[in-house]
Structures are given as C-alpha cells and as structure tokens.
Coordinates of C-alpha atoms in Angstrom, one line a residue:
M1 CA -11.8 -13.2 30.7
R2 CA -10.6 -10.0 29.7
I3 CA -11.4 -9.1 26.2
L4 CA -11.4 -5.5 24.4
Y5 CA -13.8 -4.8 22.1
G6 CA -13.4 -2.0 19.0
V7 CA -16.3 -1.1 17.6
V8 CA -16.1 2.2 14.2
G9 CA -17.8 4.5 14.7
E10 CA -18.9 5.5 10.6
G11 CA -23.0 4.7 11.3
M12 CA -25.1 2.8 13.4
G13 CA -24.8 -0.1 12.0
H14 CA -21.6 -1.4 13.2
A15 CA -23.4 -0.1 17.2
T16 CA -26.3 -1.8 17.2
R17 CA -24.9 -5.4 16.2
S18 CA -21.7 -4.5 18.4
R19 CA -24.2 -4.1 21.3
V20 CA -26.0 -8.1 21.0
L21 CA -22.8 -10.2 21.1
L22 CA -21.6 -7.3 24.4
E23 CA -24.6 -8.3 26.0
E24 CA -23.9 -12.1 25.9
L25 CA -20.2 -10.9 27.0
S26 CA -20.5 -8.9 30.1
K27 CA -22.5 -11.6 30.6
E28 CA -19.1 -14.4 31.3
H29 CA -16.3 -12.1 31.2
E30 CA -14.9 -8.1 31.9
V31 CA -15.2 -6.3 28.4
H32 CA -13.9 -3.2 28.0
I33 CA -15.1 -1.2 24.8
V34 CA -13.8 1.4 22.5
V35 CA -15.4 3.5 20.3
S36 CA -15.5 6.8 18.1
G37 CA -19.0 8.4 17.0
R38 CA -22.2 8.4 17.4
A39 CA -21.9 4.6 18.8
K40 CA -20.3 5.9 21.2
D41 CA -23.3 7.4 23.4
Y42 CA -25.7 4.7 22.0
L43 CA -22.8 1.5 23.4
A44 CA -21.8 4.1 27.1
K45 CA -26.0 3.9 27.8
R46 CA -26.3 0.6 27.9
F47 CA -22.4 -0.4 29.0
Q48 CA -19.7 0.4 31.8
N49 CA -16.4 1.1 30.5
V50 CA -16.5 2.3 27.1
H51 CA -13.6 4.5 26.4
G52 CA -14.8 7.2 23.4
I53 CA -11.7 7.3 21.0
W54 CA -11.3 9.7 17.1
G55 CA -12.1 7.8 14.4
F56 CA -12.6 8.0 10.6
T57 CA -15.5 9.6 9.2
I58 CA -16.8 9.9 5.4
A59 CA -18.7 13.4 3.6
Y60 CA -21.3 13.3 1.9
E61 CA -23.6 15.5 0.1
G62 CA -26.7 14.1 -1.0
N63 CA -26.5 10.6 -1.1
S64 CA -22.8 10.2 -2.1
V65 CA -19.7 10.3 -0.8
K66 CA -17.6 13.4 -1.0
K67 CA -14.0 11.8 -1.2
W68 CA -11.7 14.8 -0.7
Q69 CA -14.0 16.5 2.0
T70 CA -13.9 13.3 3.2
V71 CA -9.8 13.3 3.2
L72 CA -9.4 16.8 4.6
Q73 CA -12.0 16.0 7.4
N74 CA -10.0 13.1 8.3
V75 CA -6.6 15.3 8.4
T76 CA -7.7 17.4 10.2
G77 CA -9.3 15.4 13.1
A78 CA -6.2 12.7 13.2
V79 CA -4.7 15.8 14.0
K80 CA -6.3 16.1 17.3
G81 CA -7.7 12.6 17.5
W82 CA -4.6 10.5 17.1
P83 CA -3.3 12.4 20.7
Q84 CA -6.5 11.6 22.7
N85 CA -6.2 7.6 21.4
I86 CA -2.4 7.4 22.4
R87 CA -3.9 9.1 25.5
Q88 CA -6.4 5.9 26.1
Y89 CA -4.3 3.4 24.7
F90 CA -1.7 3.9 27.6
E91 CA -4.7 4.0 30.1
L92 CA -5.5 1.1 29.0
V93 CA -2.2 -1.0 29.4
E94 CA -2.3 0.2 32.8
E95 CA -5.4 -0.5 34.2
F96 CA -6.7 -3.1 32.0
K97 CA -4.6 -6.3 30.2
P98 CA -6.9 -7.8 28.0
D99 CA -6.7 -11.4 26.7
V100 CA -8.0 -10.9 23.7
V101 CA -9.3 -8.3 21.1
V102 CA -12.5 -8.2 19.4
S103 CA -12.8 -5.3 16.5
D104 CA -15.9 -4.5 14.9
F105 CA -14.0 -2.9 11.4
E106 CA -12.2 -0.9 14.4
S107 CA -8.4 0.1 14.3
F108 CA -7.3 0.8 17.2
S109 CA -8.4 -2.1 19.1
Y110 CA -6.3 -4.2 16.3
L111 CA -3.6 -1.9 16.9
F112 CA -3.3 -2.3 20.4
A113 CA -3.5 -6.4 19.6
R114 CA -0.7 -6.2 17.2
N115 CA 1.4 -4.4 20.0
H116 CA 0.7 -6.8 22.9
R117 CA 0.6 -10.0 20.7
L118 CA -2.9 -10.6 21.6
P119 CA -5.2 -12.4 19.1
V120 CA -7.4 -9.9 17.3
I121 CA -11.1 -11.8 16.2
S122 CA -12.8 -9.8 12.9
V123 CA -16.8 -9.3 13.7
D124 CA -18.0 -7.0 10.8
N125 CA -19.6 -8.3 7.1
M126 CA -16.9 -6.1 5.2
Q127 CA -14.4 -8.8 4.7
L128 CA -16.9 -10.8 3.0
I129 CA -15.5 -8.5 0.1
N130 CA -11.4 -9.6 0.6
R131 CA -11.8 -13.3 1.8
C132 CA -14.4 -14.2 -0.6
K133 CA -14.7 -15.4 -4.3
H134 CA -17.4 -13.3 -6.3
D135 CA -18.2 -14.1 -9.5
P136 CA -17.4 -11.9 -12.4
A137 CA -20.6 -11.3 -14.4
M138 CA -22.1 -10.1 -11.4
L139 CA -19.2 -7.4 -11.1
A140 CA -19.3 -6.1 -14.4
G141 CA -19.2 -2.5 -14.9
F142 CA -18.5 -2.2 -11.1
E143 CA -14.1 -3.7 -11.5
D144 CA -12.5 -0.5 -10.1
D145 CA -14.5 0.4 -7.5
F146 CA -14.5 -3.8 -6.1
E147 CA -10.9 -3.6 -6.3
T148 CA -10.4 -0.5 -4.4
T149 CA -12.6 -1.7 -1.9
R150 CA -11.1 -4.8 -1.9
A151 CA -7.6 -3.4 -1.0
L152 CA -9.2 -0.9 2.0
V153 CA -11.4 -3.8 3.6
K154 CA -7.9 -5.8 3.4
S155 CA -5.7 -4.2 4.7
K156 CA -8.2 -3.2 7.9
L157 CA -7.2 -5.9 10.1
P158 CA -4.7 -8.0 8.3
G159 CA -3.6 -11.2 10.2
A160 CA -7.1 -11.7 12.2
F161 CA -7.0 -14.3 14.9
H162 CA -10.3 -15.4 12.7
Y163 CA -13.2 -13.6 10.5
L164 CA -16.3 -13.9 11.7
V165 CA -18.1 -12.4 8.7
T166 CA -22.4 -11.9 9.4
T167 CA -24.3 -12.1 5.5
F168 CA -27.5 -13.0 4.1
F169 CA -25.2 -14.0 0.6
Y170 CA -22.7 -17.1 0.2
P171 CA -20.7 -16.9 -1.7
P172 CA -16.8 -19.7 -1.4
L173 CA -14.1 -18.4 0.6
R174 CA -11.3 -17.5 -0.8
K175 CA -9.6 -17.3 2.9
E176 CA -8.6 -19.6 5.4
R177 CA -9.7 -18.4 9.1
T178 CA -12.8 -16.8 7.7
T179 CA -16.6 -18.6 8.6
L180 CA -19.6 -17.1 6.6
L181 CA -22.8 -16.5 9.5
P182 CA -26.0 -15.2 9.8
S183 CA -26.6 -11.3 10.2
I184 CA -26.3 -9.9 13.8
L185 CA -30.2 -8.7 14.8
R186 CA -31.1 -6.8 17.5
P187 CA -33.7 -8.2 19.9
E188 CA -36.6 -5.7 19.0
I189 CA -35.8 -7.6 15.2
I190 CA -35.9 -11.3 16.5
D191 CA -38.7 -10.2 18.4
A192 CA -40.9 -8.6 15.3
K193 CA -44.1 -10.6 13.7
S194 CA -43.8 -9.9 9.9
E195 CA -47.5 -8.8 9.0
Q196 CA -48.3 -8.1 5.3
G197 CA -49.4 -4.2 4.7
E198 CA -50.1 -2.7 2.5
H199 CA -47.8 -0.1 2.9
L200 CA -43.8 1.6 1.4
L201 CA -41.2 1.9 4.7
V202 CA -38.9 4.5 3.0
Y203 CA -35.7 4.9 4.4
Q204 CA -33.7 7.6 3.0
T205 CA -31.7 10.8 4.7
S206 CA -30.7 12.0 1.1
T207 CA -32.7 15.5 0.1
T208 CA -30.6 16.0 -3.6
N209 CA -33.2 13.7 -4.8
A210 CA -35.6 16.0 -5.3
A211 CA -38.4 13.9 -7.4
L212 CA -38.8 11.4 -5.3
P213 CA -41.8 12.7 -3.2
E214 CA -43.3 13.0 -6.8
I215 CA -42.4 9.4 -7.6
L216 CA -43.1 8.0 -4.2
K217 CA -47.2 9.9 -5.3
Q218 CA -47.7 8.1 -8.4
S219 CA -46.8 4.8 -7.5
G220 CA -50.5 5.3 -5.5
L221 CA -49.5 3.2 -3.0
P222 CA -49.2 4.8 1.4
C223 CA -45.0 5.5 1.9
R224 CA -44.2 6.1 5.5
I225 CA -41.4 7.7 5.5
Y226 CA -38.1 8.6 7.7
G227 CA -35.1 10.7 7.4
M228 CA -36.2 13.1 4.9
R229 CA -37.5 15.5 7.1
R230 CA -35.4 15.4 10.3
D231 CA -36.5 18.6 12.0
I232 CA -40.6 17.0 12.3
T233 CA -41.6 15.9 15.8
E234 CA -44.8 14.6 14.7
D235 CA -46.4 13.3 11.1
L236 CA -46.5 15.1 8.0
H237 CA -49.2 13.9 6.1
D238 CA -48.9 14.8 1.9
G239 CA -51.5 12.7 -0.3
N240 CA -50.1 8.9 0.1
L241 CA -46.9 9.8 1.7
V242 CA -46.4 10.0 5.7
Y243 CA -42.9 12.1 6.6
R244 CA -42.7 10.0 10.3
P245 CA -40.0 10.9 12.9
F246 CA -37.7 8.6 13.8
S247 CA -38.8 6.7 16.8
E248 CA -37.5 3.0 16.7
K249 CA -40.3 1.1 18.0
G250 CA -42.3 3.4 15.4
F251 CA -39.6 2.4 12.8
I252 CA -39.9 -1.8 13.6
D253 CA -43.5 -1.8 13.4
D254 CA -43.5 -0.2 10.2
L255 CA -40.6 -2.9 8.8
R256 CA -42.8 -6.0 10.2
T257 CA -45.9 -4.5 8.3
A258 CA -44.2 -3.0 5.3
R259 CA -45.4 -4.3 1.7
A260 CA -41.3 -4.6 0.6
V261 CA -39.0 -1.2 1.7
I262 CA -37.2 1.5 0.2
A263 CA -33.8 2.2 1.5
G264 CA -30.1 3.2 1.3
G265 CA -27.8 -0.5 0.2
G266 CA -26.8 -0.2 4.5
Y267 CA -26.0 -3.7 5.1
T268 CA -28.4 -3.6 8.5
L269 CA -31.1 -1.9 7.8
M270 CA -31.1 -4.7 5.0
S271 CA -30.7 -7.6 7.0
E272 CA -33.4 -6.6 8.7
A273 CA -35.9 -6.4 6.3
V274 CA -34.4 -10.0 4.4
Y275 CA -35.0 -11.6 7.5
L276 CA -38.1 -10.1 7.6
R277 CA -38.9 -11.4 4.3
K278 CA -39.7 -8.0 3.1
P279 CA -38.4 -7.0 -0.6
V280 CA -36.1 -4.4 -0.8
L281 CA -35.5 -1.6 -3.7
S282 CA -32.2 -0.8 -2.7
L283 CA -30.4 2.5 -3.9
P284 CA -26.7 2.5 -2.3
V285 CA -24.7 5.8 -1.7
Q286 CA -22.3 7.1 -5.0
G287 CA -19.3 6.3 -4.2
Q288 CA -19.4 3.3 -1.6
F289 CA -19.3 0.2 -3.4
E290 CA -19.5 -2.1 -0.4
Q291 CA -23.4 -0.7 -0.5
V292 CA -23.5 -1.9 -4.2
L293 CA -22.2 -5.4 -3.6
N294 CA -24.7 -5.9 -0.9
A295 CA -28.0 -4.3 -3.6
L296 CA -26.3 -6.6 -6.5
Y297 CA -26.6 -9.8 -4.4
L298 CA -29.9 -9.1 -3.0
E299 CA -31.0 -8.8 -6.5
K300 CA -28.9 -12.3 -7.5
L301 CA -30.6 -13.7 -4.6
G302 CA -34.4 -12.1 -5.9
Y303 CA -34.6 -10.2 -2.3
G304 CA -35.5 -7.1 -4.1
M305 CA -33.5 -4.6 -6.8
Y306 CA -30.3 -2.7 -7.3
A307 CA -31.3 0.7 -8.8
P308 CA -28.5 3.7 -8.5
E309 CA -31.1 6.2 -8.7
L310 CA -35.5 6.2 -8.2
T311 CA -37.0 6.9 -11.1
L312 CA -40.7 5.7 -11.9
E313 CA -40.1 3.4 -14.0
R314 CA -37.5 1.2 -11.9
L315 CA -40.0 2.1 -9.0
R316 CA -42.9 0.1 -11.4
D317 CA -40.6 -2.7 -12.1
F318 CA -40.2 -3.3 -8.2
L319 CA -43.6 -3.3 -7.8
Q320 CA -44.3 -6.2 -10.3
R321 CA -41.6 -7.7 -8.3
V322 CA -42.7 -8.6 -5.6
P323 CA -44.7 -10.7 -5.5
R324 CA -41.4 -12.9 -6.6
C325 CA -39.6 -11.5 -4.0
Q326 CA -41.8 -12.4 -1.3
E327 CA -42.0 -15.8 -3.0
A328 CA -37.8 -16.3 -2.9
L329 CA -37.6 -14.8 0.8
H330 CA -39.9 -17.1 2.1
G331 CA -37.3 -19.6 2.0
Y332 CA -34.6 -17.7 4.0
V333 CA -34.2 -19.1 7.2
Q334 CA -32.8 -17.6 10.5
D335 CA -33.0 -19.3 13.7
G336 CA -31.7 -15.6 15.5
N337 CA -28.0 -15.0 16.6
K338 CA -27.8 -18.3 18.8
L339 CA -24.9 -19.2 15.3
M340 CA -22.9 -16.6 16.0
I341 CA -22.7 -15.9 20.0
E342 CA -21.7 -19.9 19.6
A343 CA -19.1 -19.1 16.9
L344 CA -18.5 -15.9 18.3
R345 CA -18.0 -18.1 22.4
E346 CA -15.5 -21.0 20.3
Q347 CA -13.3 -18.4 18.4
I348 CA -12.7 -16.5 22.0
A349 CA -12.2 -20.0 23.4
R350 CA -9.2 -21.0 20.9
A351 CA -7.8 -17.2 20.8
A352 CA -7.3 -17.1 25.0
E353 CA -5.1 -20.3 23.8
Y354 CA -2.9 -18.8 21.1
K355 CA -3.1 -15.2 23.4
G356 CA 1.2 -14.9 22.9
R357 CA 1.5 -17.1 20.2
W358 CA -0.6 -16.2 18.0
W359 CA 1.1 -13.3 16.0
E360 CA 4.6 -15.9 16.1
E361 CA 3.0 -18.3 14.1
F362 CA 0.6 -15.8 11.9
E363 CA 4.4 -13.8 10.4
Q364 CA 6.3 -17.6 10.3
A365 CA 3.8 -18.5 8.1
E366 CA 3.7 -14.4 5.8
A367 CA 7.4 -15.4 5.9
T368 CA 6.9 -18.6 4.7
K369 CA 5.0 -17.7 1.7
G370 CA 7.2 -14.5 0.7

C-alpha cells in the first residue's frame, strides 16, 4: 500500500514520535513523507522519500509566545513557502499516488488528501482538546484560552477518517471516530530502566527567568540542566548545578535516574517522564494553552504539579509532593507502543477499503446535520 505521511515541523516532538510509526509502516508499505522545519533533517537521516515543505512557525520571547511576531513571520514565510508547497504537490501527483494519508497535525498532506478524495488518519495529541470533554472546574480561569485553542485545533484536520489521539490522561470522548491511545515512545525510552536518583532533571530553553539558577541552588539538590546554555560543549559546574550540552543518550540517562523533572508543558517529555514514573513540575510556555492543559491533567492525576512560573515556594511545594507523585505514578501502565501500532494498522486497512468513498459519505453526513 502507498501512504503519504505528513509531519508538522514546529518542535521536534512530532518528528520523534512519527519516526516510531514510520519505522513500522516502512516495513510493510511504500511511504512518502512531507515535513517542514528542523524535523525534515531529523527524518531525512532515517528514511527515504522525505519531501521538505514550508510550514507554520511560532515566535518566542523567553517563555512566552509573541503572537504578532508569529503572524508576521508566517505571512512573510508563506510568500515563499506556498509556491514551494505547490511545486511539491505536483511532483507528488506525478510520481506517487497514495492510497491513504496519515497526518501528524500537518496541513499539506491533509489538503492533498482532500483534493484527491483520500481518507486521512490523524495521529497526534492535540485533537484531544476538541474531541474530548473537559471538566469545567479544571478549566476555570482558562475558558477563553481553551475555546480559542479548541477552535484552532478543530479547524486543522476536519473530516479525518479517524483520529488516533495519544495521551496519558483519558477524559471522556465527545466525538465519534476517535480513539485515545497511550503515548508514542522512542525505543530508547522503552529500553531505559527507571532508577531512583537524587538529582533534578531541568529542561528549560527560556533565558528570561534570571532567578531560576538561584532558586535551583536553594533547593539543595543536584540539578542537571539542559537547554539554558546552548553555547557549551562540555559540562559546566556551578555549585549544585550542572549545565549540560545536549546529548540524546546523556539526556535519557539523566531522565531515567532523576528524582524528578522540571520542564515546560510540552507533551513529549512529559509523557516520557510519566512512562518512566518521574514526577514533573510543569512550567508551560505562556500563550500555548495546549501545554497548560497537559500540566493541569498532570496535576489532576497526581503525577506532578502545574506552575505558571518557578518560585522558591513553588519548588519547595513540589519537592514535598514528590513522594505522593511517585506513588500515583506507580499505577501508570503502558505496554510500549503496541496498542498504537495495532490501531494504526487497523485504521489504515479500513481507510484503504473506503478510499474514494470517504469524503462523499462525510460530506453527505455533514449536509444532513446542517
């Protein structure tokens, strides 16, 4: 079977989890990949038939999203980017005729599918925002952000044949054609043996919180810090703090042996920490409600704590909670990627049977609702 697989390039989480599924699909099918941003280089090293396209980007300043800068840089990028995407489109039309499209929150592959009347299988964590019910009490104070984000997510891949949604929390469904499944994990995480250490693993790319190092020093615990000193090529020691250059192997080793994790609200690292049963103090990027929602559910389950910013009081509160979080995490169970791979294979087989009929049936159903 021929599969077109789209991967959004904003952030590397989409690429690392897509790599897992692409490795499985490539064993059985002919797969072409469309991807933007840094994710292209990551996937091109591992797979053939990787097509680079222009994609949406987000502008940051410190630990918050700059909304107007994001709009401006994407308008500018679209002037050059869309012609490139159209060129890629015609190349695919001539050279590759897919039977099914899989999209990890990526629009080009979705539009390709819609224009060619092909079924789309959505694989991501974002659709949970729109396709599940969320407790109003938990969203109190975030109602406007939630509705804005839900509208954006809803508009991203409407009418997909099926939505496979990765998650470590399971709110009730409110939409059909939706399956909640455990997080997609890199083989390196599945193979990692979780051990109890004393250090805190800190992953922060923001440099605006000048008080962060001093707060961490006052914890009295060894802290292994990634992301804050991207200029270093070897460990830099500062009292109980160790700034480390990024190394996938070193990072995973520090994660599996950590006492706890301090990081943003990104889904990938959070889900890996949950799998390895490491409590997380989550500091979401301001302006990204998806990260806030991840953190709120993390806290609701007792797996960690949400904090809009790091203070010494919040850090001390979190460290006191760590034993209770470890106990809660002890009940988390996941059999690697088995359920996700089985579900994806099943939906691909079902979608291939529909092929040209799917959009007609969907549009008829929508017209009936209207």
